[in-house]
Every structure is written in C-alpha cells, then in structure tokens.
Amino acid sequence: MKKGTKRLFAVAAGAAVGTAAVRTAHNTARNMADMAMNRELTEQQSLLMQAAPGSPKEQELEKQKDAAAERLRDSACQAVEITAHDGIRLIGHLHLAESPKRTIIAVHGWRASWTGRFGLIADFLYENGCNVLYIEQRAHGASGGKYIGFGLLERYDVLDWIDWVNEQDFACFPIYLFGFSMGAATVLMTAGESLPDNVHGVIADSGYTSPRDEWKYVAENNMHCNYKLMEKYVDKLAMERIGCHADEYSSTQAMQECRTPVLFIHGTADTFVPIEMTYENYKACAAPKRLMIIPGAGHCQGYQLEPERYEEELRRFWQELESRAILNRLTAMARPTS
C-alpha cells in the first residue's frame, strides 16, 4: 500500500474514532441531562436511577426513613397551593404547631418527596413550636413543571412561598428556610436574594456549591465519565430546558451576598455531595454562620446518626437568633426620638 493511501486510511480512522467519541459524549450528556432535569424519565433511565442495595446499616436507615415519611404523609397537614412567578402551580403541606414560635419552610431534595428526610424530624419540629410548610419542589410530586432547576429556578419559588407565609395569620413568627441536598442548595441560593426582615435563618444540610460542580462530581465519581468532554452539551441542554447554564449561579455566589445567618450541616461519609462543597459554602458565607460536621454520616443521614446533637444545634440556632431579635427590638424602643 502506498504511503499516501496509508496516511489517508490513518486520517479516516482517526476521524471515525473522533466522531464516535463525540457521539458517545453527546449521548452520555443527553442521558445525564435527562436524568438530572427531566420530570419524566424513560423506563431505561428509571432503571439506571435505581440504587444498588447498600450495606445492612444503609438498608436499615432507609427503612427508618420510609416509615417516618409514611407517618408524616398520614399526619394532619393542610394542602395549600400557589402560582409561582413563572405561572407554575406549586403545592405545599402546612402543619401548624399547637404553641407556635416560628415557621419553617421545608425544602426537599432532588427526586425526593416532601415527606422523605423531613419525616424523620417532623415530630421534633412540631414539639418545638414550629409551624412547618413542607413544599413540593417544581417537577416533583403534585407541583407542576417539566424540568428540575437544581436551585437555579427553585430559589424564586422559595421567595414566592415566603410571600405566601407573610400573607397568613401566622406571619408574626420568624421564618427559617430548611433544606436537604438540592433543597439545601436551593435555600442557600435563596439567601443570596433580598429577603424580608422576618426571615431569621437558613439551615442547609448537605448542600452543593453549584449544579455544574455537582453534575461534574457525579459524572466523574459515580458514572466514571470525563465531564469535560460533555460539559458544553450539558450546558446547551440546560439552556434549552431551564433557560440558564449549569454555572449561571451558585450557592457559593449567594453566600458572598448573604446577610441571613446560616447553619451548615454535612456528614463526612457523603458520596453524593462531597463535604468539601459545604466547606466552600461556609467559607464564602458573609453572614453569621455555624457549622456542624457529623462523622460517618452519608448523604443527609446526620439526623439519623446523631439526633440529639442535631436537635440541640437547631435549638441553639433558633434561640440565639430569636433572642437577638428581641434584644434589637428592645434597643430600638429604648432609643430617644428626635
């Protein structure tokens, strides 16, 4: 075979390999974007989403979570509904305390339900005087929406829910935003916006820094893919579906603007959202802040592993902020008027 012909075959083979690599990256990106953002998944995608059975300890923790979720689902919550800023129908479940002291807006995580992680802590919240509005995030449960926005869209939904709470009879109580996982990132991003004065604090359990960082981590550590090869395709699909790129905004950016006190919580054994992301968010936070690290806890498992410590940290957070608010009011009343 002539050298020129060999060179031609080599170029053609290289081009074919390159084309195949591009096609593979594009298909992987589309599958990842579908599983990340689409409300509706294909049967194959749903199968891929199913987690393999964990250790006996992991399975027991899941059973506890599922049982607690069922108890919350069966409790006396009032279904409420609002229309979001972009016309999406959003559903919430309101549980009023007998002797209320504060209101919690509870924000669940990615492809989770309003009863999931919050089922475990619901009794504690009720017994400690918390009115709780458990919201169903867009593209989840009974709420409307085709796509999940990873906090980029949902932060505005939380602002809408804050407005709704402030129109109710219990608007006199301080408000706290409390989220797990994507819900944690959502409330952190919300805290970068201008919030009413009665929003006293934010509780973020296992939140990520940005959608891009989380997608990159999952792609490279859980899917064993090179995220760099498919990043531009993922961004293109994100723009088409939710109207923004994966790094258009982040929890870290929000924390630089935040003026609302934040309690950060994370477990050291989290393999879905690495603990380093909470460290980054904590470091960036310009507001008063607290950090609770739970050794050995997997993703959002802190309350199950150390419930007494978790509860004490929440009580301390509330008491400090509410005592400070009372002191500020008394100080303002004592000032002489001109």
PDB file of N, CA, C and O in Angstrom, residues 205-280:
ATOM      1  N   ASP A 205     -28.569  21.357  54.986  1.00  0.00           N
ATOM      2  CA  ASP A 205     -27.999  20.037  55.262  1.00  0.00           C
ATOM      3  C   ASP A 205     -27.577  19.394  53.940  1.00  0.00           C
ATOM      4  O   ASP A 205     -28.405  19.062  53.100  1.00  0.00           O
ATOM      5  N   SER A 206     -26.265  19.234  53.758  1.00  0.00           N
ATOM      6  CA  SER A 206     -25.687  18.512  52.613  1.00  0.00           C
ATOM      7  C   SER A 206     -25.924  19.227  51.282  1.00  0.00           C
ATOM      8  O   SER A 206     -26.244  18.593  50.273  1.00  0.00           O
ATOM      9  N   GLY A 207     -25.738  20.531  51.262  1.00  0.00           N
ATOM     10  CA  GLY A 207     -25.930  21.294  50.037  1.00  0.00           C
ATOM     11  C   GLY A 207     -24.677  21.358  49.183  1.00  0.00           C
ATOM     12  O   GLY A 207     -23.552  21.333  49.692  1.00  0.00           O
ATOM     13  N   TYR A 208     -24.874  21.480  47.864  1.00  0.00           N
ATOM     14  CA  TYR A 208     -23.736  21.567  46.948  1.00  0.00           C
ATOM     15  C   TYR A 208     -23.411  23.025  46.637  1.00  0.00           C
ATOM     16  O   TYR A 208     -24.166  23.949  46.982  1.00  0.00           O
ATOM     17  N   THR A 209     -22.283  23.229  45.974  1.00  0.00           N
ATOM     18  CA  THR A 209     -21.848  24.582  45.631  1.00  0.00           C
ATOM     19  C   THR A 209     -22.578  25.118  44.402  1.00  0.00           C
ATOM     20  O   THR A 209     -23.024  26.261  44.388  1.00  0.00           O
ATOM     21  N   SER A 210     -22.682  24.302  43.355  1.00  0.00           N
ATOM     22  CA  SER A 210     -23.385  24.727  42.138  1.00  0.00           C
ATOM     23  C   SER A 210     -23.859  23.489  41.393  1.00  0.00           C
ATOM     24  O   SER A 210     -23.318  22.389  41.590  1.00  0.00           O
ATOM     25  N   PRO A 211     -24.877  23.643  40.521  1.00  0.00           N
ATOM     26  CA  PRO A 211     -25.286  22.499  39.699  1.00  0.00           C
ATOM     27  C   PRO A 211     -24.122  21.940  38.886  1.00  0.00           C
ATOM     28  O   PRO A 211     -23.949  20.716  38.797  1.00  0.00           O
ATOM     29  N   ARG A 212     -23.314  22.819  38.301  1.00  0.00           N
ATOM     30  CA  ARG A 212     -22.178  22.337  37.497  1.00  0.00           C
ATOM     31  C   ARG A 212     -21.235  21.483  38.338  1.00  0.00           C
ATOM     32  O   ARG A 212     -20.812  20.402  37.919  1.00  0.00           O
ATOM     33  N   ASP A 213     -20.887  21.971  39.534  1.00  0.00           N
ATOM     34  CA  ASP A 213     -19.967  21.219  40.391  1.00  0.00           C
ATOM     35  C   ASP A 213     -20.544  19.866  40.767  1.00  0.00           C
ATOM     36  O   ASP A 213     -19.832  18.858  40.796  1.00  0.00           O
ATOM     37  N   GLU A 214     -21.852  19.837  41.049  1.00  0.00           N
ATOM     38  CA  GLU A 214     -22.484  18.574  41.444  1.00  0.00           C
ATOM     39  C   GLU A 214     -22.553  17.611  40.269  1.00  0.00           C
ATOM     40  O   GLU A 214     -22.266  16.415  40.413  1.00  0.00           O
ATOM     41  N   TRP A 215     -22.934  18.104  39.095  1.00  0.00           N
ATOM     42  CA  TRP A 215     -23.002  17.237  37.917  1.00  0.00           C
ATOM     43  C   TRP A 215     -21.619  16.697  37.569  1.00  0.00           C
ATOM     44  O   TRP A 215     -21.472  15.537  37.213  1.00  0.00           O
ATOM     45  N   LYS A 216     -20.611  17.537  37.669  1.00  0.00           N
ATOM     46  CA  LYS A 216     -19.238  17.104  37.386  1.00  0.00           C
ATOM     47  C   LYS A 216     -18.807  16.021  38.375  1.00  0.00           C
ATOM     48  O   LYS A 216     -18.215  15.004  37.982  1.00  0.00           O
ATOM     49  N   TYR A 217     -19.125  16.216  39.644  1.00  0.00           N
ATOM     50  CA  TYR A 217     -18.734  15.239  40.657  1.00  0.00           C
ATOM     51  C   TYR A 217     -19.413  13.890  40.404  1.00  0.00           C
ATOM     52  O   TYR A 217     -18.767  12.839  40.439  1.00  0.00           O
ATOM     53  N   VAL A 218     -20.717  13.918  40.136  1.00  0.00           N
ATOM     54  CA  VAL A 218     -21.450  12.677  39.891  1.00  0.00           C
ATOM     55  C   VAL A 218     -20.950  11.989  38.628  1.00  0.00           C
ATOM     56  O   VAL A 218     -20.765  10.764  38.600  1.00  0.00           O
ATOM     57  N   ALA A 219     -20.719  12.774  37.560  1.00  0.00           N
ATOM     58  CA  ALA A 219     -20.251  12.191  36.299  1.00  0.00           C
ATOM     59  C   ALA A 219     -18.912  11.485  36.488  1.00  0.00           C
ATOM     60  O   ALA A 219     -18.720  10.367  36.008  1.00  0.00           O
ATOM     61  N   GLU A 220     -18.001  12.141  37.187  1.00  0.00           N
ATOM     62  CA  GLU A 220     -16.644  11.609  37.279  1.00  0.00           C
ATOM     63  C   GLU A 220     -16.482  10.558  38.373  1.00  0.00           C
ATOM     64  O   GLU A 220     -15.686   9.628  38.227  1.00  0.00           O
ATOM     65  N   ASN A 221     -17.244  10.673  39.451  1.00  0.00           N
ATOM     66  CA  ASN A 221     -17.059   9.752  40.575  1.00  0.00           C
ATOM     67  C   ASN A 221     -18.072   8.622  40.618  1.00  0.00           C
ATOM     68  O   ASN A 221     -17.751   7.537  41.117  1.00  0.00           O
ATOM     69  N   ASN A 222     -19.280   8.871  40.135  1.00  0.00           N
ATOM     70  CA  ASN A 222     -20.308   7.833  40.175  1.00  0.00           C
ATOM     71  C   ASN A 222     -20.545   7.186  38.818  1.00  0.00           C
ATOM     72  O   ASN A 222     -20.835   5.995  38.727  1.00  0.00           O
ATOM     73  N   MET A 223     -20.444   8.001  37.738  1.00  0.00           N
ATOM     74  CA  MET A 223     -20.664   7.467  36.394  1.00  0.00           C
ATOM     75  C   MET A 223     -19.347   7.125  35.690  1.00  0.00           C
ATOM     76  O   MET A 223     -19.350   6.498  34.646  1.00  0.00           O
ATOM     77  N   HIS A 224     -18.221   7.585  36.258  1.00  0.00           N
ATOM     78  CA  HIS A 224     -16.884   7.331  35.708  1.00  0.00           C
ATOM     79  C   HIS A 224     -16.764   7.844  34.262  1.00  0.00           C
ATOM     80  O   HIS A 224     -16.257   7.151  33.381  1.00  0.00           O
ATOM     81  N   CYS A 225     -17.259   9.070  34.055  1.00  0.00           N
ATOM     82  CA  CYS A 225     -17.183   9.735  32.748  1.00  0.00           C
ATOM     83  C   CYS A 225     -16.304  10.971  32.866  1.00  0.00           C
ATOM     84  O   CYS A 225     -16.148  11.539  33.950  1.00  0.00           O
ATOM     85  N   ASN A 226     -15.756  11.382  31.733  1.00  0.00           N
ATOM     86  CA  ASN A 226     -14.988  12.624  31.677  1.00  0.00           C
ATOM     87  C   ASN A 226     -15.963  13.772  31.424  1.00  0.00           C
ATOM     88  O   ASN A 226     -16.430  13.961  30.310  1.00  0.00           O
ATOM     89  N   TYR A 227     -16.272  14.521  32.473  1.00  0.00           N
ATOM     90  CA  TYR A 227     -17.287  15.577  32.344  1.00  0.00           C
ATOM     91  C   TYR A 227     -16.866  16.659  31.355  1.00  0.00           C
ATOM     92  O   TYR A 227     -17.710  17.245  30.680  1.00  0.00           O
ATOM     93  N   LYS A 228     -15.580  16.894  31.244  1.00  0.00           N
ATOM     94  CA  LYS A 228     -15.095  17.953  30.353  1.00  0.00           C
ATOM     95  C   LYS A 228     -15.510  17.689  28.908  1.00  0.00           C
ATOM     96  O   LYS A 228     -15.795  18.623  28.142  1.00  0.00           O
ATOM     97  N   LEU A 229     -15.564  16.400  28.511  1.00  0.00           N
ATOM     98  CA  LEU A 229     -15.922  16.054  27.133  1.00  0.00           C
ATOM     99  C   LEU A 229     -17.379  16.356  26.817  1.00  0.00           C
ATOM    100  O   LEU A 229     -17.737  16.572  25.654  1.00  0.00           O
ATOM    101  N   MET A 230     -18.222  16.365  27.831  1.00  0.00           N
ATOM    102  CA  MET A 230     -19.649  16.543  27.558  1.00  0.00           C
ATOM    103  C   MET A 230     -20.229  17.817  28.168  1.00  0.00           C
ATOM    104  O   MET A 230     -21.426  18.090  28.040  1.00  0.00           O
ATOM    105  N   GLU A 231     -19.379  18.616  28.796  1.00  0.00           N
ATOM    106  CA  GLU A 231     -19.874  19.794  29.516  1.00  0.00           C
ATOM    107  C   GLU A 231     -20.641  20.754  28.612  1.00  0.00           C
ATOM    108  O   GLU A 231     -21.712  21.251  28.981  1.00  0.00           O
ATOM    109  N   LYS A 232     -20.117  21.021  27.419  1.00  0.00           N
ATOM    110  CA  LYS A 232     -20.794  22.001  26.557  1.00  0.00           C
ATOM    111  C   LYS A 232     -22.161  21.499  26.104  1.00  0.00           C
ATOM    112  O   LYS A 232     -23.099  22.281  25.935  1.00  0.00           O
ATOM    113  N   TYR A 233     -22.301  20.159  25.931  1.00  0.00           N
ATOM    114  CA  TYR A 233     -23.595  19.601  25.543  1.00  0.00           C
ATOM    115  C   TYR A 233     -24.590  19.694  26.705  1.00  0.00           C
ATOM    116  O   TYR A 233     -25.764  20.010  26.501  1.00  0.00           O
ATOM    117  N   VAL A 234     -24.105  19.406  27.912  1.00  0.00           N
ATOM    118  CA  VAL A 234     -24.963  19.510  29.083  1.00  0.00           C
ATOM    119  C   VAL A 234     -25.445  20.948  29.252  1.00  0.00           C
ATOM    120  O   VAL A 234     -26.627  21.205  29.513  1.00  0.00           O
ATOM    121  N   ASP A 235     -24.527  21.905  29.083  1.00  0.00           N
ATOM    122  CA  ASP A 235     -24.897  23.318  29.204  1.00  0.00           C
ATOM    123  C   ASP A 235     -25.923  23.721  28.152  1.00  0.00           C
ATOM    124  O   ASP A 235     -26.853  24.483  28.433  1.00  0.00           O
ATOM    125  N   LYS A 236     -25.738  23.220  26.930  1.00  0.00           N
ATOM    126  CA  LYS A 236     -26.690  23.524  25.858  1.00  0.00           C
ATOM    127  C   LYS A 236     -28.081  23.002  26.210  1.00  0.00           C
ATOM    128  O   LYS A 236     -29.096  23.695  26.037  1.00  0.00           O
ATOM    129  N   LEU A 237     -28.129  21.775  26.714  1.00  0.00           N
ATOM    130  CA  LEU A 237     -29.410  21.186  27.088  1.00  0.00           C
ATOM    131  C   LEU A 237     -30.028  21.909  28.284  1.00  0.00           C
ATOM    132  O   LEU A 237     -31.246  22.092  28.354  1.00  0.00           O
ATOM    133  N   ALA A 238     -29.197  22.320  29.234  1.00  0.00           N
ATOM    134  CA  ALA A 238     -29.707  23.080  30.381  1.00  0.00           C
ATOM    135  C   ALA A 238     -30.312  24.401  29.923  1.00  0.00           C
ATOM    136  O   ALA A 238     -31.383  24.801  30.397  1.00  0.00           O
ATOM    137  N   MET A 239     -29.653  25.065  28.990  1.00  0.00           N
ATOM    138  CA  MET A 239     -30.172  26.326  28.476  1.00  0.00           C
ATOM    139  C   MET A 239     -31.516  26.120  27.778  1.00  0.00           C
ATOM    140  O   MET A 239     -32.449  26.913  27.934  1.00  0.00           O
ATOM    141  N   GLU A 240     -31.629  25.028  27.027  1.00  0.00           N
ATOM    142  CA  GLU A 240     -32.875  24.743  26.324  1.00  0.00           C
ATOM    143  C   GLU A 240     -34.021  24.441  27.300  1.00  0.00           C
ATOM    144  O   GLU A 240     -35.173  24.822  27.061  1.00  0.00           O
ATOM    145  N   ARG A 241     -33.688  23.784  28.416  1.00  0.00           N
ATOM    146  CA  ARG A 241     -34.743  23.299  29.311  1.00  0.00           C
ATOM    147  C   ARG A 241     -35.081  24.265  30.442  1.00  0.00           C
ATOM    148  O   ARG A 241     -36.266  24.461  30.757  1.00  0.00           O
ATOM    149  N   ILE A 242     -34.071  24.833  31.062  1.00  0.00           N
ATOM    150  CA  ILE A 242     -34.363  25.700  32.214  1.00  0.00           C
ATOM    151  C   ILE A 242     -33.935  27.140  31.996  1.00  0.00           C
ATOM    152  O   ILE A 242     -34.088  27.980  32.891  1.00  0.00           O
ATOM    153  N   GLY A 243     -33.382  27.438  30.803  1.00  0.00           N
ATOM    154  CA  GLY A 243     -33.085  28.820  30.459  1.00  0.00           C
ATOM    155  C   GLY A 243     -31.824  29.379  31.059  1.00  0.00           C
ATOM    156  O   GLY A 243     -31.609  30.600  31.063  1.00  0.00           O
ATOM    157  N   CYS A 244     -30.932  28.527  31.571  1.00  0.00           N
ATOM    158  CA  CYS A 244     -29.666  29.014  32.115  1.00  0.00           C
ATOM    159  C   CYS A 244     -28.630  27.897  32.113  1.00  0.00           C
ATOM    160  O   CYS A 244     -28.968  26.715  32.062  1.00  0.00           O
ATOM    161  N   HIS A 245     -27.364  28.297  32.151  1.00  0.00           N
ATOM    162  CA  HIS A 245     -26.277  27.330  32.193  1.00  0.00           C
ATOM    163  C   HIS A 245     -26.127  26.765  33.610  1.00  0.00           C
ATOM    164  O   HIS A 245     -26.609  27.343  34.585  1.00  0.00           O
ATOM    165  N   ALA A 246     -25.409  25.668  33.711  1.00  0.00           N
ATOM    166  CA  ALA A 246     -25.259  24.977  34.991  1.00  0.00           C
ATOM    167  C   ALA A 246     -24.454  25.784  36.005  1.00  0.00           C
ATOM    168  O   ALA A 246     -24.535  25.535  37.204  1.00  0.00           O
ATOM    169  N   ASP A 247     -23.651  26.733  35.529  1.00  0.00           N
ATOM    170  CA  ASP A 247     -22.870  27.548  36.463  1.00  0.00           C
ATOM    171  C   ASP A 247     -23.286  29.012  36.439  1.00  0.00           C
ATOM    172  O   ASP A 247     -22.523  29.895  36.805  1.00  0.00           O
ATOM    173  N   GLU A 248     -24.534  29.267  36.012  1.00  0.00           N
ATOM    174  CA  GLU A 248     -25.006  30.649  35.934  1.00  0.00           C
ATOM    175  C   GLU A 248     -25.094  31.293  37.319  1.00  0.00           C
ATOM    176  O   GLU A 248     -24.920  32.496  37.472  1.00  0.00           O
ATOM    177  N   TYR A 249     -25.403  30.485  38.324  1.00  0.00           N
ATOM    178  CA  TYR A 249     -25.449  30.971  39.704  1.00  0.00           C
ATOM    179  C   TYR A 249     -25.056  29.813  40.596  1.00  0.00           C
ATOM    180  O   TYR A 249     -25.084  28.655  40.185  1.00  0.00           O
ATOM    181  N   SER A 250     -24.685  30.105  41.829  1.00  0.00           N
ATOM    182  CA  SER A 250     -24.230  29.041  42.719  1.00  0.00           C
ATOM    183  C   SER A 250     -24.531  29.397  44.166  1.00  0.00           C
ATOM    184  O   SER A 250     -24.754  30.560  44.518  1.00  0.00           O
ATOM    185  N   SER A 251     -24.507  28.386  45.005  1.00  0.00           N
ATOM    186  CA  SER A 251     -24.644  28.608  46.442  1.00  0.00           C
ATOM    187  C   SER A 251     -23.489  29.462  46.955  1.00  0.00           C
ATOM    188  O   SER A 251     -23.675  30.315  47.827  1.00  0.00           O
ATOM    189  N   THR A 252     -22.306  29.232  46.413  1.00  0.00           N
ATOM    190  CA  THR A 252     -21.135  29.986  46.850  1.00  0.00           C
ATOM    191  C   THR A 252     -21.275  31.464  46.525  1.00  0.00           C
ATOM    192  O   THR A 252     -20.962  32.335  47.358  1.00  0.00           O
ATOM    193  N   GLN A 253     -21.757  31.783  45.327  1.00  0.00           N
ATOM    194  CA  GLN A 253     -22.011  33.179  44.985  1.00  0.00           C
ATOM    195  C   GLN A 253     -23.047  33.781  45.922  1.00  0.00           C
ATOM    196  O   GLN A 253     -22.898  34.916  46.390  1.00  0.00           O
ATOM    197  N   ALA A 254     -24.106  33.043  46.168  1.00  0.00           N
ATOM    198  CA  ALA A 254     -25.161  33.539  47.050  1.00  0.00           C
ATOM    199  C   ALA A 254     -24.622  33.828  48.441  1.00  0.00           C
ATOM    200  O   ALA A 254     -24.988  34.839  49.067  1.00  0.00           O
ATOM    201  N   MET A 255     -23.743  32.969  48.942  1.00  0.00           N
ATOM    202  CA  MET A 255     -23.198  33.161  50.274  1.00  0.00           C
ATOM    203  C   MET A 255     -22.353  34.429  50.380  1.00  0.00           C
ATOM    204  O   MET A 255     -22.266  35.037  51.450  1.00  0.00           O
ATOM    205  N   GLN A 256     -21.755  34.830  49.292  1.00  0.00           N
ATOM    206  CA  GLN A 256     -20.974  36.074  49.303  1.00  0.00           C
ATOM    207  C   GLN A 256     -21.867  37.294  49.500  1.00  0.00           C
ATOM    208  O   GLN A 256     -21.417  38.324  50.009  1.00  0.00           O
ATOM    209  N   GLU A 257     -23.140  37.164  49.104  1.00  0.00           N
ATOM    210  CA  GLU A 257     -24.105  38.261  49.238  1.00  0.00           C
ATOM    211  C   GLU A 257     -25.021  38.090  50.444  1.00  0.00           C
ATOM    212  O   GLU A 257     -25.781  38.996  50.781  1.00  0.00           O
ATOM    213  N   CYS A 258     -24.957  36.943  51.087  1.00  0.00           N
ATOM    214  CA  CYS A 258     -25.904  36.584  52.139  1.00  0.00           C
ATOM    215  C   CYS A 258     -25.737  37.461  53.382  1.00  0.00           C
ATOM    216  O   CYS A 258     -24.613  37.718  53.826  1.00  0.00           O
ATOM    217  N   ARG A 259     -26.873  37.882  53.946  1.00  0.00           N
ATOM    218  CA  ARG A 259     -26.876  38.632  55.209  1.00  0.00           C
ATOM    219  C   ARG A 259     -27.716  37.922  56.269  1.00  0.00           C
ATOM    220  O   ARG A 259     -27.913  38.443  57.363  1.00  0.00           O
ATOM    221  N   THR A 260     -28.223  36.731  55.929  1.00  0.00           N
ATOM    222  CA  THR A 260     -29.067  35.947  56.827  1.00  0.00           C
ATOM    223  C   THR A 260     -28.232  34.839  57.468  1.00  0.00           C
ATOM    224  O   THR A 260     -27.535  34.109  56.756  1.00  0.00           O
ATOM    225  N   PRO A 261     -28.246  34.689  58.788  1.00  0.00           N
ATOM    226  CA  PRO A 261     -27.443  33.646  59.441  1.00  0.00           C
ATOM    227  C   PRO A 261     -27.726  32.254  58.880  1.00  0.00           C
ATOM    228  O   PRO A 261     -28.872  31.924  58.555  1.00  0.00           O
ATOM    229  N   VAL A 262     -26.670  31.451  58.787  1.00  0.00           N
ATOM    230  CA  VAL A 262     -26.774  30.127  58.174  1.00  0.00           C
ATOM    231  C   VAL A 262     -26.177  29.064  59.093  1.00  0.00           C
ATOM    232  O   VAL A 262     -25.095  29.242  59.656  1.00  0.00           O
ATOM    233  N   LEU A 263     -26.902  27.958  59.233  1.00  0.00           N
ATOM    234  CA  LEU A 263     -26.388  26.760  59.888  1.00  0.00           C
ATOM    235  C   LEU A 263     -26.108  25.728  58.805  1.00  0.00           C
ATOM    236  O   LEU A 263     -27.023  25.284  58.116  1.00  0.00           O
ATOM    237  N   PHE A 264     -24.836  25.379  58.626  1.00  0.00           N
ATOM    238  CA  PHE A 264     -24.423  24.378  57.648  1.00  0.00           C
ATOM    239  C   PHE A 264     -24.255  23.034  58.354  1.00  0.00           C
ATOM    240  O   PHE A 264     -23.661  22.957  59.432  1.00  0.00           O
ATOM    241  N   ILE A 265     -24.757  21.964  57.710  1.00  0.00           N
ATOM    242  CA  ILE A 265     -24.662  20.609  58.263  1.00  0.00           C
ATOM    243  C   ILE A 265     -24.196  19.668  57.155  1.00  0.00           C
ATOM    244  O   ILE A 265     -24.666  19.766  56.018  1.00  0.00           O
ATOM    245  N   HIS A 266     -23.275  18.754  57.475  1.00  0.00           N
ATOM    246  CA  HIS A 266     -22.828  17.778  56.466  1.00  0.00           C
ATOM    247  C   HIS A 266     -22.189  16.580  57.161  1.00  0.00           C
ATOM    248  O   HIS A 266     -21.622  16.697  58.251  1.00  0.00           O
ATOM    249  N   GLY A 267     -22.292  15.438  56.519  1.00  0.00           N
ATOM    250  CA  GLY A 267     -21.674  14.213  57.012  1.00  0.00           C
ATOM    251  C   GLY A 267     -20.356  13.939  56.301  1.00  0.00           C
ATOM    252  O   GLY A 267     -20.207  14.238  55.115  1.00  0.00           O
ATOM    253  N   THR A 268     -19.432  13.333  57.003  1.00  0.00           N
ATOM    254  CA  THR A 268     -18.100  13.100  56.436  1.00  0.00           C
ATOM    255  C   THR A 268     -18.077  11.966  55.416  1.00  0.00           C
ATOM    256  O   THR A 268     -17.133  11.851  54.632  1.00  0.00           O
ATOM    257  N   ALA A 269     -19.107  11.091  55.421  1.00  0.00           N
ATOM    258  CA  ALA A 269     -19.115   9.932  54.519  1.00  0.00           C
ATOM    259  C   ALA A 269     -20.050  10.129  53.332  1.00  0.00           C
ATOM    260  O   ALA A 269     -20.475   9.151  52.711  1.00  0.00           O
ATOM    261  N   ASP A 270     -20.362  11.364  53.000  1.00  0.00           N
ATOM    262  CA  ASP A 270     -21.271  11.659  51.889  1.00  0.00           C
ATOM    263  C   ASP A 270     -20.563  11.396  50.565  1.00  0.00           C
ATOM    264  O   ASP A 270     -19.545  12.017  50.255  1.00  0.00           O
ATOM    265  N   THR A 271     -21.103  10.470  49.766  1.00  0.00           N
ATOM    266  CA  THR A 271     -20.519  10.150  48.464  1.00  0.00           C
ATOM    267  C   THR A 271     -21.372  10.679  47.312  1.00  0.00           C
ATOM    268  O   THR A 271     -21.115  10.351  46.152  1.00  0.00           O
ATOM    269  N   PHE A 272     -22.373  11.490  47.628  1.00  0.00           N
ATOM    270  CA  PHE A 272     -23.208  12.086  46.583  1.00  0.00           C
ATOM    271  C   PHE A 272     -22.936  13.583  46.454  1.00  0.00           C
ATOM    272  O   PHE A 272     -22.762  14.098  45.353  1.00  0.00           O
ATOM    273  N   VAL A 273     -22.917  14.274  47.573  1.00  0.00           N
ATOM    274  CA  VAL A 273     -22.457  15.668  47.617  1.00  0.00           C
ATOM    275  C   VAL A 273     -21.273  15.701  48.572  1.00  0.00           C
ATOM    276  O   VAL A 273     -21.451  15.538  49.782  1.00  0.00           O
ATOM    277  N   PRO A 274     -20.057  15.857  48.075  1.00  0.00           N
ATOM    278  CA  PRO A 274     -18.884  15.776  48.954  1.00  0.00           C
ATOM    279  C   PRO A 274     -18.878  16.894  49.992  1.00  0.00           C
ATOM    280  O   PRO A 274     -19.308  18.016  49.724  1.00  0.00           O
ATOM    281  N   ILE A 275     -18.386  16.584  51.172  1.00  0.00           N
ATOM    282  CA  ILE A 275     -18.381  17.530  52.278  1.00  0.00           C
ATOM    283  C   ILE A 275     -17.586  18.795  51.946  1.00  0.00           C
ATOM    284  O   ILE A 275     -17.854  19.876  52.477  1.00  0.00           O
ATOM    285  N   GLU A 276     -16.634  18.675  51.028  1.00  0.00           N
ATOM    286  CA  GLU A 276     -15.833  19.839  50.639  1.00  0.00           C
ATOM    287  C   GLU A 276     -16.703  20.968  50.089  1.00  0.00           C
ATOM    288  O   GLU A 276     -16.344  22.147  50.194  1.00  0.00           O
ATOM    289  N   MET A 277     -17.848  20.619  49.509  1.00  0.00           N
ATOM    290  CA  MET A 277     -18.730  21.665  48.983  1.00  0.00           C
ATOM    291  C   MET A 277     -19.321  22.505  50.104  1.00  0.00           C
ATOM    292  O   MET A 277     -19.457  23.731  49.968  1.00  0.00           O
ATOM    293  N   THR A 278     -19.683  21.869  51.215  1.00  0.00           N
ATOM    294  CA  THR A 278     -20.169  22.649  52.359  1.00  0.00           C
ATOM    295  C   THR A 278     -19.058  23.504  52.938  1.00  0.00           C
ATOM    296  O   THR A 278     -19.287  24.655  53.340  1.00  0.00           O
ATOM    297  N   TYR A 279     -17.837  22.973  52.970  1.00  0.00           N
ATOM    298  CA  TYR A 279     -16.721  23.798  53.438  1.00  0.00           C
ATOM    299  C   TYR A 279     -16.571  25.055  52.563  1.00  0.00           C
ATOM    300  O   TYR A 279     -16.325  26.160  53.065  1.00  0.00           O
ATOM    301  N   GLU A 280     -16.718  24.897  51.250  1.00  0.00           N
ATOM    302  CA  GLU A 280     -16.613  26.045  50.351  1.00  0.00           C
ATOM    303  C   GLU A 280     -17.728  27.049  50.597  1.00  0.00           C
ATOM    304  O   GLU A 280     -17.499  28.258  50.633  1.00  0.00           O
TER     305      GLU A 280
END
